[in-house]
Amino acid sequence: MARKSIVVAGVGGQGLITIGGVLGEALSEKGFNVSVGEVHGLSQRGGSVVVFLKYGDGSVSPIVTTGEADLIIGLELIEAARRLQLARKGGFVIVNDFLLPPPAAGKVPSREELLKSIRGSGLNDFVIDANGLALKAGSEIAVNMVMIGASLATRVIDVSVEDIERILTRRFKGELLRINLEALKLGYEEVEKKRYSSQVK
């Protein structure tokens, strides 16, 4: 049975806790033992938030250590770059092309510097405009669903789009459900398209 580690990094208000909950619920329904841990400070003020998700057979600890993560899901560029060292060699990183410098920070890296760091990490990287895709789906708050869809297209996580759709149908109703399902689909298609482009070059 697979045994994998996923790190979700971003800032408060981006729905990271929901990502961990939805993926954890879907993996649990597939028969995996799942552990989800969260570290968040001033989440209501746009502070750093990181979610650790591990699953497999037997007991799974909640913390992901350096060089262990199969996948980094970064919803903000600075937070994604900060967590790169957690990824294993040959792992994947999905990053939302969105920069939100901390309000009290002094000098912060530019968007270009952060993208260079991510693309030079040696990981299989996919940088997407998740905020734009969420707006296209109907609401920018659906950025977390775009990122779930994008992460599924890497084939790293052992659940399908249909598994996630089933979870979302239980959690949401009406227009909110429609937006979340559309955001999930757009995120999946965006990375699938990038995967195909890289294979045909």
mmCIF file of C-alpha atoms in Angstrom:
data_model
loop_
_atom_site.group_PDB
_atom_site.id
_atom_site.type_symbol
_atom_site.label_atom_id
_atom_site.label_comp_id
_atom_site.label_asym_id
_atom_site.label_seq_id
_atom_site.Cartn_x
_atom_site.Cartn_y
_atom_site.Cartn_z
ATOM 1 C CA MET A 1 0.000 0.000 0.000
ATOM 2 C CA ALA A 2 1.215 3.505 -0.765
ATOM 3 C CA ARG A 3 2.699 5.621 1.999
ATOM 4 C CA LYS A 4 2.909 9.274 1.097
ATOM 5 C CA SER A 5 3.400 12.750 2.524
ATOM 6 C CA ILE A 6 1.871 15.993 1.292
ATOM 7 C CA VAL A 7 2.505 19.564 2.460
ATOM 8 C CA VAL A 8 0.008 22.366 1.830
ATOM 9 C CA ALA A 9 1.491 25.854 2.353
ATOM 10 C CA GLY A 10 -0.075 29.295 2.097
ATOM 11 C CA VAL A 11 -1.564 32.085 4.174
ATOM 12 C CA GLY A 12 -4.657 32.408 6.306
ATOM 13 C CA GLY A 13 -7.888 32.796 4.377
ATOM 14 C CA GLN A 14 -6.889 30.648 1.383
ATOM 15 C CA GLY A 15 -8.730 27.512 2.536
ATOM 16 C CA LEU A 16 -5.722 25.342 3.355
ATOM 17 C CA ILE A 17 -7.477 23.603 6.248
ATOM 18 C CA THR A 18 -10.298 22.659 3.861
ATOM 19 C CA ILE A 19 -7.758 21.178 1.419
ATOM 20 C CA GLY A 20 -6.384 18.956 4.178
ATOM 21 C CA GLY A 21 -9.887 17.989 5.284
ATOM 22 C CA VAL A 22 -11.206 17.141 1.807
ATOM 23 C CA LEU A 23 -8.118 15.151 0.774
ATOM 24 C CA GLY A 24 -7.977 13.415 4.145
ATOM 25 C CA GLU A 25 -11.638 12.421 3.953
ATOM 26 C CA ALA A 26 -11.254 11.061 0.416
ATOM 27 C CA LEU A 27 -8.119 9.080 1.318
ATOM 28 C CA SER A 28 -9.784 7.681 4.423
ATOM 29 C CA GLU A 29 -12.705 6.463 2.312
ATOM 30 C CA LYS A 30 -10.189 4.677 0.064
ATOM 31 C CA GLY A 31 -9.053 2.672 3.091
ATOM 32 C CA PHE A 32 -5.854 4.521 4.006
ATOM 33 C CA ASN A 33 -4.834 5.480 7.511
ATOM 34 C CA VAL A 34 -4.653 9.271 7.394
ATOM 35 C CA SER A 35 -3.032 11.886 9.606
ATOM 36 C CA VAL A 36 -3.627 15.614 9.097
ATOM 37 C CA GLY A 37 -1.722 18.203 11.148
ATOM 38 C CA GLU A 38 -1.852 21.987 10.942
ATOM 39 C CA VAL A 39 0.455 24.796 11.973
ATOM 40 C CA HIS A 40 -1.015 28.254 11.796
ATOM 41 C CA GLY A 41 -0.391 31.517 13.562
ATOM 42 C CA LEU A 42 -2.215 34.709 12.740
ATOM 43 C CA SER A 43 -4.385 33.014 10.125
ATOM 44 C CA GLN A 44 -7.060 35.707 10.293
ATOM 45 C CA ARG A 45 -4.442 38.307 9.314
ATOM 46 C CA GLY A 46 -2.925 36.520 6.354
ATOM 47 C CA GLY A 47 -0.324 34.737 8.473
ATOM 48 C CA SER A 48 1.586 31.616 7.474
ATOM 49 C CA VAL A 49 -0.371 28.344 7.445
ATOM 50 C CA VAL A 50 0.966 24.867 6.702
ATOM 51 C CA VAL A 51 -0.966 21.598 6.623
ATOM 52 C CA PHE A 52 0.813 18.228 6.824
ATOM 53 C CA LEU A 53 -1.065 15.269 5.377
ATOM 54 C CA LYS A 54 0.341 11.744 5.559
ATOM 55 C CA TYR A 55 -1.321 8.463 4.662
ATOM 56 C CA GLY A 56 -0.628 4.792 4.178
ATOM 57 C CA ASP A 57 -0.940 1.558 6.083
ATOM 58 C CA GLY A 58 -0.160 1.225 9.787
ATOM 59 C CA SER A 59 0.337 4.281 11.971
ATOM 60 C CA VAL A 60 1.286 7.571 10.340
ATOM 61 C CA SER A 61 2.809 10.471 12.253
ATOM 62 C CA PRO A 62 1.420 13.970 11.601
ATOM 63 C CA ILE A 63 4.703 15.764 10.832
ATOM 64 C CA VAL A 64 6.502 15.789 7.486
ATOM 65 C CA THR A 65 10.282 16.073 7.867
ATOM 66 C CA THR A 66 12.967 17.438 5.505
ATOM 67 C CA GLY A 67 13.228 15.519 2.227
ATOM 68 C CA GLU A 68 10.105 13.484 2.877
ATOM 69 C CA ALA A 69 7.190 15.117 1.033
ATOM 70 C CA ASP A 70 6.003 13.604 -2.237
ATOM 71 C CA LEU A 71 4.070 16.765 -3.089
ATOM 72 C CA ILE A 72 4.129 20.421 -2.018
ATOM 73 C CA ILE A 73 0.917 22.341 -2.725
ATOM 74 C CA GLY A 74 1.766 26.046 -2.466
ATOM 75 C CA LEU A 75 -1.037 28.603 -2.550
ATOM 76 C CA GLU A 76 1.334 31.589 -2.198
ATOM 77 C CA LEU A 77 4.853 31.992 -3.608
ATOM 78 C CA ILE A 78 6.773 32.935 -0.430
ATOM 79 C CA GLU A 79 5.177 30.156 1.607
ATOM 80 C CA ALA A 80 5.732 27.626 -1.176
ATOM 81 C CA ALA A 81 9.435 28.553 -1.441
ATOM 82 C CA ARG A 82 9.819 28.267 2.351
ATOM 83 C CA ARG A 83 8.642 24.639 2.298
ATOM 84 C CA LEU A 84 10.670 23.353 -0.678
ATOM 85 C CA GLN A 85 13.223 21.660 1.588
ATOM 86 C CA LEU A 86 10.512 19.318 2.807
ATOM 87 C CA ALA A 87 10.143 17.711 -0.638
ATOM 88 C CA ARG A 88 11.916 14.486 -1.528
ATOM 89 C CA LYS A 89 14.220 14.265 -4.529
ATOM 90 C CA GLY A 90 12.075 13.811 -7.633
ATOM 91 C CA GLY A 91 8.977 15.045 -5.825
ATOM 92 C CA PHE A 92 6.355 17.433 -7.132
ATOM 93 C CA VAL A 93 5.463 21.047 -6.358
ATOM 94 C CA ILE A 94 2.272 22.763 -7.510
ATOM 95 C CA VAL A 95 2.396 26.538 -6.996
ATOM 96 C CA ASN A 96 -0.177 29.276 -7.299
ATOM 97 C CA ASP A 97 1.478 32.240 -9.088
ATOM 98 C CA PHE A 98 0.405 34.643 -6.347
ATOM 99 C CA LEU A 99 2.603 36.821 -4.123
ATOM 100 C CA LEU A 100 1.349 38.261 -0.836
ATOM 101 C CA PRO A 101 4.270 39.794 1.095
ATOM 102 C CA PRO A 102 3.845 39.789 4.890
ATOM 103 C CA PRO A 103 2.613 43.257 6.012
ATOM 104 C CA ALA A 104 5.404 43.819 8.545
ATOM 105 C CA ALA A 105 8.212 42.307 6.474
ATOM 106 C CA GLY A 106 11.209 44.333 5.324
ATOM 107 C CA LYS A 107 12.783 43.228 2.071
ATOM 108 C CA VAL A 108 11.002 40.327 0.446
ATOM 109 C CA PRO A 109 12.084 38.359 -2.636
ATOM 110 C CA SER A 110 10.521 39.417 -5.919
ATOM 111 C CA ARG A 111 8.082 37.189 -7.794
ATOM 112 C CA GLU A 112 10.819 36.444 -10.332
ATOM 113 C CA GLU A 113 13.297 35.441 -7.610
ATOM 114 C CA LEU A 114 10.753 33.143 -5.994
ATOM 115 C CA LEU A 115 9.823 31.488 -9.292
ATOM 116 C CA LYS A 116 13.527 30.997 -10.081
ATOM 117 C CA SER A 117 14.004 29.328 -6.706
ATOM 118 C CA ILE A 118 11.018 27.017 -7.256
ATOM 119 C CA ARG A 119 11.958 26.118 -10.820
ATOM 120 C CA GLY A 120 15.573 25.554 -9.822
ATOM 121 C CA SER A 121 14.695 23.243 -6.966
ATOM 122 C CA GLY A 122 15.010 20.073 -9.035
ATOM 123 C CA LEU A 123 11.400 19.167 -8.324
ATOM 124 C CA ASN A 124 8.714 18.522 -10.921
ATOM 125 C CA ASP A 125 7.135 21.967 -10.790
ATOM 126 C CA PHE A 126 3.830 23.284 -12.072
ATOM 127 C CA VAL A 127 3.144 27.014 -11.669
ATOM 128 C CA ILE A 128 -0.465 27.974 -12.335
ATOM 129 C CA ASP A 129 -2.686 31.036 -12.036
ATOM 130 C CA ALA A 130 -4.987 29.434 -9.482
ATOM 131 C CA ASN A 131 -6.550 32.769 -8.468
ATOM 132 C CA GLY A 132 -7.487 33.455 -12.098
ATOM 133 C CA LEU A 133 -8.929 29.969 -12.555
ATOM 134 C CA ALA A 134 -10.958 30.337 -9.356
ATOM 135 C CA LEU A 135 -12.410 33.610 -10.642
ATOM 136 C CA LYS A 136 -13.198 31.883 -13.941
ATOM 137 C CA ALA A 137 -15.074 29.212 -11.958
ATOM 138 C CA GLY A 138 -17.108 31.902 -10.221
ATOM 139 C CA SER A 139 -15.299 33.005 -7.046
ATOM 140 C CA GLU A 140 -11.728 33.659 -5.916
ATOM 141 C CA ILE A 141 -12.429 31.795 -2.679
ATOM 142 C CA ALA A 142 -12.452 28.580 -4.731
ATOM 143 C CA VAL A 143 -8.652 28.833 -5.177
ATOM 144 C CA ASN A 144 -8.263 25.887 -2.797
ATOM 145 C CA MET A 145 -10.426 23.700 -5.062
ATOM 146 C CA VAL A 146 -8.338 24.713 -8.085
ATOM 147 C CA MET A 147 -5.254 23.574 -6.174
ATOM 148 C CA ILE A 148 -6.849 20.242 -5.234
ATOM 149 C CA GLY A 149 -7.713 19.622 -8.890
ATOM 150 C CA ALA A 150 -4.194 20.606 -9.957
ATOM 151 C CA SER A 151 -2.615 18.289 -7.399
ATOM 152 C CA LEU A 152 -4.728 15.324 -8.578
ATOM 153 C CA ALA A 153 -3.381 15.756 -12.120
ATOM 154 C CA THR A 154 0.147 14.964 -10.861
ATOM 155 C CA ARG A 155 -1.086 11.396 -10.076
ATOM 156 C CA VAL A 156 0.785 11.607 -6.744
ATOM 157 C CA ILE A 157 -2.314 11.398 -4.519
ATOM 158 C CA ASP A 158 -4.181 8.087 -4.559
ATOM 159 C CA VAL A 159 -7.668 9.506 -5.112
ATOM 160 C CA SER A 160 -9.515 10.465 -8.297
ATOM 161 C CA VAL A 161 -11.405 13.585 -9.337
ATOM 162 C CA GLU A 162 -14.606 11.557 -8.885
ATOM 163 C CA ASP A 163 -13.628 10.753 -5.279
ATOM 164 C CA ILE A 164 -13.229 14.467 -4.536
ATOM 165 C CA GLU A 165 -16.459 15.359 -6.346
ATOM 166 C CA ARG A 166 -18.302 12.939 -4.073
ATOM 167 C CA ILE A 167 -16.845 14.627 -0.961
ATOM 168 C CA LEU A 168 -17.695 18.111 -2.256
ATOM 169 C CA THR A 169 -21.279 17.054 -3.040
ATOM 170 C CA ARG A 170 -21.700 16.099 0.607
ATOM 171 C CA ARG A 171 -20.081 19.290 1.942
ATOM 172 C CA PHE A 172 -21.585 21.956 -0.311
ATOM 173 C CA LYS A 173 -24.917 22.768 -1.947
ATOM 174 C CA GLY A 174 -26.290 24.957 -4.720
ATOM 175 C CA GLU A 175 -24.137 27.623 -6.348
ATOM 176 C CA LEU A 176 -21.219 27.061 -3.985
ATOM 177 C CA LEU A 177 -21.109 23.407 -5.002
ATOM 178 C CA ARG A 178 -21.199 24.323 -8.692
ATOM 179 C CA ILE A 179 -18.324 26.788 -8.295
ATOM 180 C CA ASN A 180 -16.208 24.321 -6.328
ATOM 181 C CA LEU A 181 -16.764 21.525 -8.855
ATOM 182 C CA GLU A 182 -15.882 23.857 -11.739
ATOM 183 C CA ALA A 183 -12.749 25.084 -9.916
ATOM 184 C CA LEU A 184 -11.698 21.473 -9.277
ATOM 185 C CA LYS A 185 -12.091 20.674 -12.971
ATOM 186 C CA LEU A 186 -10.219 23.785 -14.157
ATOM 187 C CA GLY A 187 -7.281 23.074 -11.830
ATOM 188 C CA TYR A 188 -7.049 19.474 -13.005
ATOM 189 C CA GLU A 189 -7.216 20.460 -16.676
ATOM 190 C CA GLU A 190 -4.543 23.158 -16.249
ATOM 191 C CA VAL A 191 -1.886 20.781 -14.919
ATOM 192 C CA GLU A 192 -2.978 17.984 -17.248
ATOM 193 C CA LYS A 193 -2.414 20.392 -20.144
ATOM 194 C CA LYS A 194 1.053 21.325 -18.833
ATOM 195 C CA ARG A 195 1.941 17.645 -18.337
ATOM 196 C CA TYR A 196 0.942 16.884 -21.916
ATOM 197 C CA SER A 197 2.925 19.866 -23.259
ATOM 198 C CA SER A 198 6.079 18.746 -21.427
ATOM 199 C CA GLN A 199 5.735 15.204 -22.788
ATOM 200 C CA VAL A 200 5.351 16.208 -26.426
ATOM 201 C CA LYS A 201 8.409 18.511 -26.526
#
